Every structure is written in C-alpha cells, then in structure tokens.
Coordinates of C-alpha atoms in Angstrom, one line a residue:
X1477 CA 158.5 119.7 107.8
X1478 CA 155.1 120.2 106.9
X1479 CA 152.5 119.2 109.5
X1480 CA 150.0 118.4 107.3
X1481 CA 151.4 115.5 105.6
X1482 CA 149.9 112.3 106.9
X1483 CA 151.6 110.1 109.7
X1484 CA 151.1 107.7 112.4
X1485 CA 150.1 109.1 116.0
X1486 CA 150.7 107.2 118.9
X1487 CA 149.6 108.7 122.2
X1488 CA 150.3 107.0 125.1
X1489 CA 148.6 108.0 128.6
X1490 CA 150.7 106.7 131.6
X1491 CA 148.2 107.2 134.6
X1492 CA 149.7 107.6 138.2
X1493 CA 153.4 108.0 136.8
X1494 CA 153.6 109.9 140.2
X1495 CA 154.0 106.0 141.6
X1496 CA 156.3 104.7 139.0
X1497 CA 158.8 102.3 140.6
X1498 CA 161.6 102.9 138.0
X1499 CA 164.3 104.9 139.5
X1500 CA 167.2 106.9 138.4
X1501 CA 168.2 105.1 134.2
X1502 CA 165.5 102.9 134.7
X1503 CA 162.4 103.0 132.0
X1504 CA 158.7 102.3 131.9
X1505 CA 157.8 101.3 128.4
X1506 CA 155.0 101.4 126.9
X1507 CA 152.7 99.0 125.3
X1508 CA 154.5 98.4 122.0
X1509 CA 152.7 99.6 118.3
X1510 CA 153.0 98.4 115.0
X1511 CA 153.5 100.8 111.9
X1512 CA 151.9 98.9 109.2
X1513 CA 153.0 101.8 106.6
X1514 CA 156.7 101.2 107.7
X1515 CA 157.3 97.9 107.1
X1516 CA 155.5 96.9 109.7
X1517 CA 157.9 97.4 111.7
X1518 CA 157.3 97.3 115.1
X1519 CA 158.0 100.4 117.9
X1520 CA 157.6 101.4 121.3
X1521 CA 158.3 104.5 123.9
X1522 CA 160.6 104.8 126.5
X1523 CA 160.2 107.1 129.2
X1524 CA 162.9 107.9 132.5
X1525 CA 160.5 109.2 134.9
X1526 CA 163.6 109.8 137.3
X1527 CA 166.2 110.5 134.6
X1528 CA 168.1 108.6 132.5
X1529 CA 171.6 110.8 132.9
X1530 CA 170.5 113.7 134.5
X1531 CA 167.9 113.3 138.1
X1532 CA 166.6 116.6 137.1
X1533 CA 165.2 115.6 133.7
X1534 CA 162.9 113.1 132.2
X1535 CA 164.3 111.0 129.5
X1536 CA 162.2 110.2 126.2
X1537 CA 162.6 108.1 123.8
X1538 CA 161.6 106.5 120.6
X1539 CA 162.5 103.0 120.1
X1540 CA 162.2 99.9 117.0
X1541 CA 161.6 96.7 118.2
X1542 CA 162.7 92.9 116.5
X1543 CA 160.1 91.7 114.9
X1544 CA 161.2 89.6 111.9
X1545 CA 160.9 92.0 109.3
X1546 CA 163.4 92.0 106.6
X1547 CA 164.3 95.5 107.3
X1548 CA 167.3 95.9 109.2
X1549 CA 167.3 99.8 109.3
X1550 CA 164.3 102.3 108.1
X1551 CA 164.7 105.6 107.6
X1552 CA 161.7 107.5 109.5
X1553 CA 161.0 111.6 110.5
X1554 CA 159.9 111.2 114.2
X1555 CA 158.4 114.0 116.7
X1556 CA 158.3 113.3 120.6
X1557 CA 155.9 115.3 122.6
X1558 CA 154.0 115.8 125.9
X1559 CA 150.6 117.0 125.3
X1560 CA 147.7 118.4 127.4
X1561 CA 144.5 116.8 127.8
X1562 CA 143.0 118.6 124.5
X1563 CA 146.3 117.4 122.5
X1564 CA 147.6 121.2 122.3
X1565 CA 152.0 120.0 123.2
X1566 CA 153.5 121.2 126.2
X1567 CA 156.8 120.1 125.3
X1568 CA 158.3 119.8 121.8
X1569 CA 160.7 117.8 120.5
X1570 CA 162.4 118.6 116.9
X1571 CA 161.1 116.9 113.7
X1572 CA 164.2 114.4 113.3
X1573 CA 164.7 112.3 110.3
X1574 CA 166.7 109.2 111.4
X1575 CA 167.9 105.1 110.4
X1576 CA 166.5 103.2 112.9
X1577 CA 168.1 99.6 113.4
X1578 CA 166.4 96.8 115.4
X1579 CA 166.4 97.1 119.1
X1580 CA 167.9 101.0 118.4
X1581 CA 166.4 104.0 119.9
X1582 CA 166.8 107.8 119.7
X1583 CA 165.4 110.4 122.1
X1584 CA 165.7 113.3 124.5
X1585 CA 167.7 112.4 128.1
X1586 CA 166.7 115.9 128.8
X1587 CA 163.6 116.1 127.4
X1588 CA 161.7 118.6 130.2
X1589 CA 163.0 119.4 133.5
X1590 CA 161.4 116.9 136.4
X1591 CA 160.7 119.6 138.6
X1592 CA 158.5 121.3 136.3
X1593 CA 156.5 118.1 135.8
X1594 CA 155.9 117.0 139.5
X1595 CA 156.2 120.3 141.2
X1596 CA 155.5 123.8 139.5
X1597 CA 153.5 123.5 136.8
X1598 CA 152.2 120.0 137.7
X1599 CA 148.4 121.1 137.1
X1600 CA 149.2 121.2 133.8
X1601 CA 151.5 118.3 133.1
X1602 CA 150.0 115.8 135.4
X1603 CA 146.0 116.4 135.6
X1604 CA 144.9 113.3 137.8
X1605 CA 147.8 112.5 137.9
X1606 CA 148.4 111.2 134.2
X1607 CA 151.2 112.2 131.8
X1608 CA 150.1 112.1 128.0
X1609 CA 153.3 111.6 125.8
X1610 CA 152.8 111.2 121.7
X1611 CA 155.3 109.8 119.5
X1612 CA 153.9 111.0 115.5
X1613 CA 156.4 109.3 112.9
X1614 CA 156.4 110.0 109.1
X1615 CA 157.9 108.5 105.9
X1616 CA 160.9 109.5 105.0
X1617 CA 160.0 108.7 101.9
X1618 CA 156.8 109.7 99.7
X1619 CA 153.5 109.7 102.6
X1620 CA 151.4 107.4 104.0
X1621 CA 147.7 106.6 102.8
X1622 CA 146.2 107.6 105.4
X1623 CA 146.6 108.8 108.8
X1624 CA 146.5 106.8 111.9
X1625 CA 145.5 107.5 115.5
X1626 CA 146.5 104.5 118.2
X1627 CA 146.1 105.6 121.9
X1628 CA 147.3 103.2 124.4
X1629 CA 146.8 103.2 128.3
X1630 CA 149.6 102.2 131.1
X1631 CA 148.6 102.1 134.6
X1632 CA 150.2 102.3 137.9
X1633 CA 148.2 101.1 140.6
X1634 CA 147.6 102.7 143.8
X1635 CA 146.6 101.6 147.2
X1636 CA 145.5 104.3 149.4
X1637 CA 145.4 104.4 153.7
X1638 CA 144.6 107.1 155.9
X1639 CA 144.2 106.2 159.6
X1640 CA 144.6 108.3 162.5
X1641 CA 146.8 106.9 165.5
X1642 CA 146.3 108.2 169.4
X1643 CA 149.8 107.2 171.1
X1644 CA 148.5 107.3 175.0
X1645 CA 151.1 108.4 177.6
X1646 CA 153.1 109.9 174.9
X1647 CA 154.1 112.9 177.6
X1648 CA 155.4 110.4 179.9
X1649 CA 156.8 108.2 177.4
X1650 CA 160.1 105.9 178.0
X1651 CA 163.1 106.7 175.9
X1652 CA 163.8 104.0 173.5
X1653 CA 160.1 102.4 174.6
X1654 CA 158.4 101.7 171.6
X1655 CA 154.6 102.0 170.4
X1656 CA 154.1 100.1 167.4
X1657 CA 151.1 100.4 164.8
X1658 CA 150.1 97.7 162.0
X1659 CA 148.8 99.0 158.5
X1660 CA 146.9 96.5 157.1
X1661 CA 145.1 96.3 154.0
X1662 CA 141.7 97.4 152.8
X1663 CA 141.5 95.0 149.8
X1664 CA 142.0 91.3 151.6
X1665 CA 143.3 92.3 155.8
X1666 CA 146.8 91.1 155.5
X1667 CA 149.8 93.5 157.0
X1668 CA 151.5 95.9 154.9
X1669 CA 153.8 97.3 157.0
X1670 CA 154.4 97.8 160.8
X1671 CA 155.3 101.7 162.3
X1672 CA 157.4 101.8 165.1
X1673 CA 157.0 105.5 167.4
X1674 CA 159.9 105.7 170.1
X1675 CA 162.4 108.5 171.5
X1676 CA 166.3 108.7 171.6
X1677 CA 167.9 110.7 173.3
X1678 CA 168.0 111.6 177.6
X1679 CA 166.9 114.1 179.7
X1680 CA 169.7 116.7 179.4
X1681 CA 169.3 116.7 175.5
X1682 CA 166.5 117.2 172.6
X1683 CA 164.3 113.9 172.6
X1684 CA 163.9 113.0 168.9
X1685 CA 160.9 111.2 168.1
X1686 CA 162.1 108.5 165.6
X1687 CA 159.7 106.5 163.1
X1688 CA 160.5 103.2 161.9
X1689 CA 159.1 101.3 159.1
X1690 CA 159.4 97.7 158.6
X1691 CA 157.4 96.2 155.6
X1692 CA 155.6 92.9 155.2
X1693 CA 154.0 93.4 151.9
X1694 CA 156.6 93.2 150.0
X1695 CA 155.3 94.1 146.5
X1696 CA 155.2 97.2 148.0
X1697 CA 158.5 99.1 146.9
X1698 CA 158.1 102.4 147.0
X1699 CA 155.4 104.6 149.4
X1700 CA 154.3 108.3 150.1
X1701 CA 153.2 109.9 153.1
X1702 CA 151.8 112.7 154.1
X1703 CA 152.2 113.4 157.9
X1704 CA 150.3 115.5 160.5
X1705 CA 149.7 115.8 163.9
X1706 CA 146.3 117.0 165.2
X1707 CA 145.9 119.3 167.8
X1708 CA 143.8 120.0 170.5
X1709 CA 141.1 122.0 168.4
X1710 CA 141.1 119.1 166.0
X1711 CA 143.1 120.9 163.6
X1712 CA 146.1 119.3 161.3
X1713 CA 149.4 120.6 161.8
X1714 CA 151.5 119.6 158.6
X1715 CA 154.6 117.8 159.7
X1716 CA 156.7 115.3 157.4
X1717 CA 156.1 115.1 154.0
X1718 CA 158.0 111.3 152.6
X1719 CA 158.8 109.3 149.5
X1720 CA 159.9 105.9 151.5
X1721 CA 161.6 103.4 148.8
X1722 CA 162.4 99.9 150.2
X1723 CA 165.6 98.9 148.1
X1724 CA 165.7 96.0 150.0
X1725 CA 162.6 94.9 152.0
X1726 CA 163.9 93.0 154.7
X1727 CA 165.8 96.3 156.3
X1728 CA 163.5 98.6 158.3
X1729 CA 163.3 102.3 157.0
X1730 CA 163.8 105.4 159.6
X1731 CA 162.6 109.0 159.6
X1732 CA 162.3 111.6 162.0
X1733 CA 159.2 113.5 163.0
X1734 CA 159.2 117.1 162.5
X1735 CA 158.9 118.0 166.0
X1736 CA 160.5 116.5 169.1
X1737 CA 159.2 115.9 172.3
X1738 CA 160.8 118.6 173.9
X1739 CA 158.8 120.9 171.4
X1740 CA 155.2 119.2 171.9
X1741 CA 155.7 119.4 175.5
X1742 CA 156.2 123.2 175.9
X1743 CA 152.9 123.3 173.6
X1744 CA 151.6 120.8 175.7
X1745 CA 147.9 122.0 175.7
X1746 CA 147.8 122.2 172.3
X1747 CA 149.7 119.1 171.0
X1748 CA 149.7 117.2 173.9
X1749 CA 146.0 117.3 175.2
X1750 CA 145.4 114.4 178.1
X1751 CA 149.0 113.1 177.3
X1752 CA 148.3 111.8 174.4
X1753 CA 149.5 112.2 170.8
X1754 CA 147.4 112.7 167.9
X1755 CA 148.7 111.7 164.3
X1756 CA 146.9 111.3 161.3
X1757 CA 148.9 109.2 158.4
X1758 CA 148.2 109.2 154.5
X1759 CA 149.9 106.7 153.2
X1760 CA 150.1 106.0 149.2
X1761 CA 151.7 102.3 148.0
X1762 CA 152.6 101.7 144.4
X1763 CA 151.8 98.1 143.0
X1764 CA 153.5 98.7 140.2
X1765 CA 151.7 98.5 136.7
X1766 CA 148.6 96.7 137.2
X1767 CA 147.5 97.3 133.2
X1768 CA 148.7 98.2 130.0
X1769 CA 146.6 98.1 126.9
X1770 CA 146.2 99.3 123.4
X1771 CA 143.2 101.1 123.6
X1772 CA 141.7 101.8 120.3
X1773 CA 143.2 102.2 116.8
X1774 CA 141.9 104.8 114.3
X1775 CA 142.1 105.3 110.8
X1776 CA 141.1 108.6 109.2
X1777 CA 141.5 110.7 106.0
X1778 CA 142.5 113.9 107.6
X1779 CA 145.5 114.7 110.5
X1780 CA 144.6 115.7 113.1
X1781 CA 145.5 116.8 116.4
X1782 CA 143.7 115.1 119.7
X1783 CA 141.5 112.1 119.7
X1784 CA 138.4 114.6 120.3
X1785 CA 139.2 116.0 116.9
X1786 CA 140.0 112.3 115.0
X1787 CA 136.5 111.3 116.4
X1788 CA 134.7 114.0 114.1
X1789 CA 136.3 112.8 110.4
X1790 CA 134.6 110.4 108.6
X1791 CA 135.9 106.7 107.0
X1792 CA 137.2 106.2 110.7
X1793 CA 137.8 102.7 111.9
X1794 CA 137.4 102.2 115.4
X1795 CA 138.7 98.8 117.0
X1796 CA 138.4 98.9 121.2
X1797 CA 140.3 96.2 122.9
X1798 CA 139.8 97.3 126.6
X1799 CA 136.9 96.6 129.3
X1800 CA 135.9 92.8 127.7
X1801 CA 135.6 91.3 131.4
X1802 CA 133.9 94.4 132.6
X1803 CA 131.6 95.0 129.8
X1804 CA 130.4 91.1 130.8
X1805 CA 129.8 91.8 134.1
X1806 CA 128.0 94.9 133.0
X1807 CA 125.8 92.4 131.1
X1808 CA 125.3 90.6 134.2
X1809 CA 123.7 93.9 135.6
X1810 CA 122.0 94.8 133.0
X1811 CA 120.0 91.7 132.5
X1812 CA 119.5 91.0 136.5
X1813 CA 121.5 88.0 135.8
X1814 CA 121.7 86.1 139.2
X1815 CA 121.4 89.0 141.1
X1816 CA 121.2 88.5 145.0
X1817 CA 120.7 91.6 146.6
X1818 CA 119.1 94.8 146.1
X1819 CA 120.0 98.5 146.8
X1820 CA 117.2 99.9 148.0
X1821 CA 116.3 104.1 148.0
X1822 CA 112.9 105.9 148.6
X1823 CA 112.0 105.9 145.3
X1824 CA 113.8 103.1 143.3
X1825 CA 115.3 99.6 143.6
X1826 CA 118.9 98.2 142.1
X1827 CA 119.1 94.6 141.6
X1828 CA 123.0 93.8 141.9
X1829 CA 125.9 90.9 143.4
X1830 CA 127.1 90.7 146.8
X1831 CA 130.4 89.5 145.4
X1832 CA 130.8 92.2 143.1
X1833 CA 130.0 94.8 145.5
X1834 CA 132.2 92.8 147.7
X1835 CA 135.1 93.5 145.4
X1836 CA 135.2 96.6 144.9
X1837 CA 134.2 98.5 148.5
X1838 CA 135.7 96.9 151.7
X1839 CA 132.3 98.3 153.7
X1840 CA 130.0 96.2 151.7
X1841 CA 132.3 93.3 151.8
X1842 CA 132.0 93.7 155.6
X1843 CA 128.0 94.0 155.6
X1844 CA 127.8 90.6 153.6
X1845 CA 130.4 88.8 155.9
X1846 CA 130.2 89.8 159.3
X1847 CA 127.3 89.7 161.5
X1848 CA 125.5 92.7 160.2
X1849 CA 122.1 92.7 159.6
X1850 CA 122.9 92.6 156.0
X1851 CA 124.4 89.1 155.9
X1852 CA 121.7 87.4 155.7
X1853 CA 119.7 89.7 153.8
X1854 CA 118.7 90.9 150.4
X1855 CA 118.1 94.0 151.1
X1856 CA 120.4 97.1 151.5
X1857 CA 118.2 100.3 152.3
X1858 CA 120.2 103.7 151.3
X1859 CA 118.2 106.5 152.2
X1860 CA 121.3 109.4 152.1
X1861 CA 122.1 108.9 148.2
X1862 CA 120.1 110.0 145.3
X1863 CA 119.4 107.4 142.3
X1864 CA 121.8 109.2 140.0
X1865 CA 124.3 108.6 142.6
X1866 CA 123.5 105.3 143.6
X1867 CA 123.4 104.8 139.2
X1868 CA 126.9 106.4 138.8
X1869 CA 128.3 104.1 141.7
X1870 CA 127.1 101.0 140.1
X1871 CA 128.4 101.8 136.9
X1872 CA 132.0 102.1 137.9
X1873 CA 131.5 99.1 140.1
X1874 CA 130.7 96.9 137.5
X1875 CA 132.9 98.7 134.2
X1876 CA 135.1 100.5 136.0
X1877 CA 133.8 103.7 133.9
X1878 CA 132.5 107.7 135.0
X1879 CA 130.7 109.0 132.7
X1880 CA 129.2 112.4 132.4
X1881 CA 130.3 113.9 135.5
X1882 CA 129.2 117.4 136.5
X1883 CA 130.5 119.3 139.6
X1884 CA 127.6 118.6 141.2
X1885 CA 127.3 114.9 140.1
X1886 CA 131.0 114.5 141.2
X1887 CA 130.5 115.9 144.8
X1888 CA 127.6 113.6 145.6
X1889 CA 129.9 110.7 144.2
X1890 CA 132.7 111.5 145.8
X1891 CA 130.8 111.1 149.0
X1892 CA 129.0 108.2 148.0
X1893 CA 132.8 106.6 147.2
X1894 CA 133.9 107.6 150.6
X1895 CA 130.6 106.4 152.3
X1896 CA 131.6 102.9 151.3
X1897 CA 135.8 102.9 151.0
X1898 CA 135.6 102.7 147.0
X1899 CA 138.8 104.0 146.4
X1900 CA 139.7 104.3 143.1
X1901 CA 135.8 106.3 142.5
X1902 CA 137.1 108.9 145.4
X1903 CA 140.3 109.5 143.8
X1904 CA 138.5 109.9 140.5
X1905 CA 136.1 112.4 142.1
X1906 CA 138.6 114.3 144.0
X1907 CA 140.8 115.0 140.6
X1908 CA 137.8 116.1 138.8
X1909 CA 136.4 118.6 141.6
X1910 CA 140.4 119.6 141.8
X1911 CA 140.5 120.5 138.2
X1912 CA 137.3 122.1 138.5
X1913 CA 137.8 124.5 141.4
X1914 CA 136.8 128.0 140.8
X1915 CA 136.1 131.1 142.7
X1916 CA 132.1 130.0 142.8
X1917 CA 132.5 126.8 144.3
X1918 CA 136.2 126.8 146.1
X1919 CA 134.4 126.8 149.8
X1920 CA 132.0 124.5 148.7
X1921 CA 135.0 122.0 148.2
X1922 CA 136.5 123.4 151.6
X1923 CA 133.5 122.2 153.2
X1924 CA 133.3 118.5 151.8
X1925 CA 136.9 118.0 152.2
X1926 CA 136.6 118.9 156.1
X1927 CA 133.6 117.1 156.7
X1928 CA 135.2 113.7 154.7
X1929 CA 138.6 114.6 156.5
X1930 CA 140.1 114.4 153.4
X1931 CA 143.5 116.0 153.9
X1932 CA 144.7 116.0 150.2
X1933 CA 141.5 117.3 148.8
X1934 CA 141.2 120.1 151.4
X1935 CA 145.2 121.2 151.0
X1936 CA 144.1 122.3 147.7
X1937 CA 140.8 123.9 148.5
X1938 CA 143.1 125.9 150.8
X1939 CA 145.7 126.7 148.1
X1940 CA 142.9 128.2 145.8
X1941 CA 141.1 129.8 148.0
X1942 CA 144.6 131.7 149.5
X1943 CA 145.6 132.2 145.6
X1944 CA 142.4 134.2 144.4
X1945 CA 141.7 135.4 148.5
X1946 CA 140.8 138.5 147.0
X1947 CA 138.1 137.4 145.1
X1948 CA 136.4 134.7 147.6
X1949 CA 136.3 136.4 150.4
X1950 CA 133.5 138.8 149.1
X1951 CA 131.4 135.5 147.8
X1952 CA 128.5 134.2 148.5
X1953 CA 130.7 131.1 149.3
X1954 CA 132.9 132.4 151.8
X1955 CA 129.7 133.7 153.5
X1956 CA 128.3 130.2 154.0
X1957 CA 132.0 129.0 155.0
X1958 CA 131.9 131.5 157.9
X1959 CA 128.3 131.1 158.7
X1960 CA 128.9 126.9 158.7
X1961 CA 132.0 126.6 159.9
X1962 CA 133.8 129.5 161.0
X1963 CA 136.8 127.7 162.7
X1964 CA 137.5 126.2 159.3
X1965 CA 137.6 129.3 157.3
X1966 CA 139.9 131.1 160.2
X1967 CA 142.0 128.5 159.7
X1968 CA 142.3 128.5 156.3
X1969 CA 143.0 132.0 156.3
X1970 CA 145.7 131.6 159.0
X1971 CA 147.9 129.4 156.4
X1972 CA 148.4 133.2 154.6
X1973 CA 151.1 134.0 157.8
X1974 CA 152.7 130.0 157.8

C-alpha cells in the first residue's frame, strides 16, 4: 500500500529487554494505546522475547483490547516493525489488512531470529540495550485526518554487583568444605543471595570446583554473571559466562567453574599465588519492569518516519506525561529549596539534599550516615571533578535525565558515576562511549576501563581494538597505551591467539 497515506505510529522502546523475565510463550506487553480514528478502539503490542512457538525466534504481535466500544470487529491494514535508533526498520513485517475482534491479536511467532537480536548483530538491534518495536495501523477504509506519532517507554530494571572474592587456603582446601560468600545489596544492605565455593570429588580423581547459589531476595528471578578468575599478574582470565533463573526460589542453583582444582594447581604460580584464589564476579539481577509509560503523543500534518523527523513539522501537539516527580524535585534544586549541603569545587559551589544524594549513590548515603567527616557537615569538597561534571551528575540525580553528552563529557561522567556507585549514570556512560568507539579513541576507552576495572566496558575496548588491529596499532592511541600501560596493551593483543 502506499506509505504515504496517513496512519497512526506507535513506537514502543522496551529498555533492558536483555532482563526480561518472560520465558519461553510468555509476553511483555506494552503500555496499551488508543486509536481515536478507529473507533477508539483500544490496542496494545505483544512481544515473546524467548519465543512464543519457536526458542529461536521472537514473537510479535498486534493486539485489540475491550474497551466498550460498540465495535465488535474493525477492519484495519497493520505493519509490525523493529526499527533503529533513527527509525530506518531492521525487520519488516507485511502490510496486512485484517478484522480485528476484541481481545484478538495477529502477528509474527517468527518474527526475527533471537540469535541475531542478542548475539550477532546485537549492536544494531539492541543499542544500550533497548529494542525499538513500531506498530503503524491504517484505515481500511478512506484515511485518517491526520497522522499520529505516540511513543511509549517500558523498562526493566537492573541491579548491578561486581565484587571480587579472595578464597584463602584454596590449595589446601577440604573436599566437600565449603567457603560461603553473601551478596548484599547496594540500594538498602539486605542479602540477595548467598555463594557457596566447595570441591567434590577425591584424590585419585579430577576435583570439581562446584558453585552454589541460594537466593534470599526473592524478587530476584532471573540473574547474569560474568565469571573470572584473576591471576597472579592481576590479569582476568574469562571463565563461566551464566544466565541463572530461579524457577522456584527456595531450591539452591549449581554450576561448575571452568577449571578444576587439579588444573589451577599445576598453574599454581599463576592462579594460585600464596594459596589463595582470586575471583572477580559481575553479577546482573532483573527486578522486573520497574516503569511503563506513555511518553508523549504527537499530532502532525505530514508522515513521517522517526520522532527526530515528526519534531520538525508544524501544527504538532506535544503532550509529555513522564518525569512529574522528578521535574519537582528538580524545582527543589533549582530554587535551593531546603537545601542542606553543598558540593563544593575550586571554582564553584552546588547547593543540594543529603537525602536525595542519599538515594541515588550508596557512597554519599554512607558519608551522611556513618561517622565520616561529612555527617555532620554541610560541606562536601570535590576537587577531582570539573563543574560540568559535577552539573551533569546532579542533573541525572535529581530528573533522571543526560543531556548533551560528548565523548569527552561521557568519560568524565562515567568516572564521576563510578566515583560514587551511581549506577544507572555508569551504565548510561558506558553504552554511549560503547557506541561511540572508534579507531581515534578505542585505547582511550582501554585505559578508563582498566583503571575503573570495569570488565564489561573493557571486553569491548578489546573486541574493537582486535577488529580494526590494523588500523590502531599505528595510532597515536596505541602509542600512549604502550607508553602508559604496556602490560595492558600486550594483553589485549594476546586475546588475537585465545
């Protein structure tokens, strides 16, 4: 049919869907829409991030909801799509004219293949981690007065812990002994889950090192990890790679390590060094969707294709619905409203909240409750942050938002996010300086990710730099790399032979 006749575009942005808890024929929905041309009838998408018949495909679907219209079936022409960030579609579905009933859907069970999605060409599907589906539906009959744009948001939350754990005396450890480490959590200090470390198995065979999980959050379904032991050079040595789902949360879960003990004790003076053993853990829990919104609704003379684009017609009708708490506690920044502390550099001064700081970074929470010399004082000095960064901070404290951000702007923020365990601003950080990565400033990245021991955000330094090795090993870049830290650029360059 022809594109340009005027329809109603929903585009739907499901962040995290890396950390949805729906499994095999189970849906996420999103937030539900209402087609004021049609009816009024009322609609909403249906996605199987694990596959509705088929494990190896996402399902996608369009559905009609009940609403008390006097409709019982409407005939619309529907399009289902998943869309890169500029709105160009990655995946197409047919133009399909259809008689939707009440609580009837119609879709794709096989709409793209899964492994394309999380795996190969995950870059482009997923950037930060968010999948944009649109749903565009036309009149079957005549065309609508105008076209609309509706974008809503769905969220899966995310709580992140990395930790490294020394088990002492591991080279004379005790079959079926157990060492036993408790993850707690960074928001509020109550357990998440326990990790059990013993061996089976006797002298005359291969010791297996067995891991045992036992949660105590139990909210918390469904987990990743990311697995490495650290040698005696201080290098990471990738190891077990885990998605951990806790069907039922009163039974332990089990894993083995990638190596046994038999194997780390002929390496002994590399893996072993003093006895001990030296794992770092990077653990990922799902909460599950924390928010889904309708984000804005737009009404404009002329179709087109991606928000960007909509934003640029005229007669449009913009109508926000998200951030009302946060744009109030902006206010409350903004005015100096009851402000009890300040954030002091060299050359400038930010009035802000304890308890709002509090909230959102588990390091200032600590200053203001512990006996730090910052309990009982106003004053916060901050001499290793610029004001722009210090700014940029506060603004996603208090809204939630990042705006503007340049690679350079990111990298100081990613550090400043680190500096004070907030989050949700590092993981915001680390997906734009991913997305940004080029030949110019791949060892730059290399660099921050080392000295933050971020293992995630220095895997795909690594990757880059190996992918265009050609290029960066005659920079400027890899120059500095050697020169700084020549250890680190050896051993990114030994991952070629792995």
């Amino acid at each position: 049919m022809a594109c340009k006749e005027k329809c109603f575009t929903f585009t739907w942005n499901l962040e995290h869907v890396s950390y949805c808890l729906q499994k095999k024929d189970v849906a996420i929905e999103s937030p539900p829409f209402v087609v004021e041309s049609i009816d009024d009838t009322k609609w909403y998408l249906s996605l199987y991030p694990r596959g509705e018949e088929d494990g190896n495909y996402i399902g996608f679907f369009l559905f009609r909801e009940t609403n008390g219209k006097k409709a019982h079936e409407v005939l619309i022409k529907y399009k289902l799509e998943f869309i890169k960030k500029d709105g160009s579609a990655l995946t197409t579905g047919n133009t399909t004219e259809y008689n939707f009933s009440e609580n009837h859907g119609r879709g794709y069970p096989h709409f793209e293949k899964r492994e394309d999605v999380f795996v190969t060409k995950r870059s482009i599907f997923l950037p930060q981690d968010t999948l944009t589906a649109r749903c565009r539906i036309w009149k079957s009959d005549g065309e609508m007065a105008e076209d609309v744009q509706c974008f809503a948001r769905t969220r899966i939350g995310v709580q992140r812990r990395s930790f490294l754990w020394n088990v002492k005396n591991f080279s004379t450890l005790e079959p079926e002994k157990k060492c036993t480490y408790q993850i707690k959590s960074i928001e509020n200090g109550s357990p998440l889950m326990s990790v059990d470390l013993s061996l089976s198995g006797g002298s005359t065979s291969e010791e297996i090192i067995r891991i045992e999980l036992a949660l105590q959050d139990e909210t918390k379904t469904f987990s990743t990890l990311r697995l490495s032991l650290i040698d005696a050079s201080g290098n990471k040595v990738k190891c077990n790679q885990e998605e951990i789902w806790f069907d039922d949360p009163s039974k332990s879960k089990e894993f083995k390590f990638f190596y046994s003990k038999n194997k780390l004790m002929a390496m002994k003076s590399s893996y072993l060094p003093d006895g001990i053993l030296s794992l770092h853990w990077e653990w990922a829990f799902s909460k599950g969707v924390v928010s889904e919104e309708i984000e804005s609704i737009q009404y404009a003379c002329a179709n087109s294709e991606s928000k960007s684009s909509i934003d640029q017609n005229m007669n449009i009708k913009n109508m926000s619905f998200s951030y009302p708490l946060n744009d109030n506690l902006k206010s409350l920044y903004d005015e100096n409203f009851l402000c009890d502390v300040k954030l002091k550099t060299e050359t400038r001064t930010f009035n802000s909240h304890k308890i709002i700081l509090s909230a959102s970074s588990s390091v200032f929470k600590s200053m203001f409750s512990r006996d730090m010399k910052e309990k009982d004082s106003s004053c916060v000095n901050i001499e290793d942050l610029s004001d722009d960064t210090i700014n940029r901070m506060l603004l996603f404290i208090y809204t939630t938002r990042v705006e503007d951000l340049t690679w350079e702007s990111a990298s100081l923020l990613y550090g400043a996010a680190d500096k004070y365990a907030i989050l949700s601003l590092k993981n915001i950080c680390s997906s734009y300086l991913k997305d940004n990565i080029s030949p110019s400033n791949a060892c730059e990245l290399l660099l921050l990710s080392d000295f933050h021991a971020d293992g995630d955000l220095k895997s795909a330094a690594q990757d880059y730099i190996l992918k265009n090795v050609k290029d960066i090993i005659k920079s400027d870049g890899w120059k500095l790399l050697v020169d700084t830290n020549a250890k680190l650029a050896a051993e990114t360059l030994c991952l070629q032979h792995e």
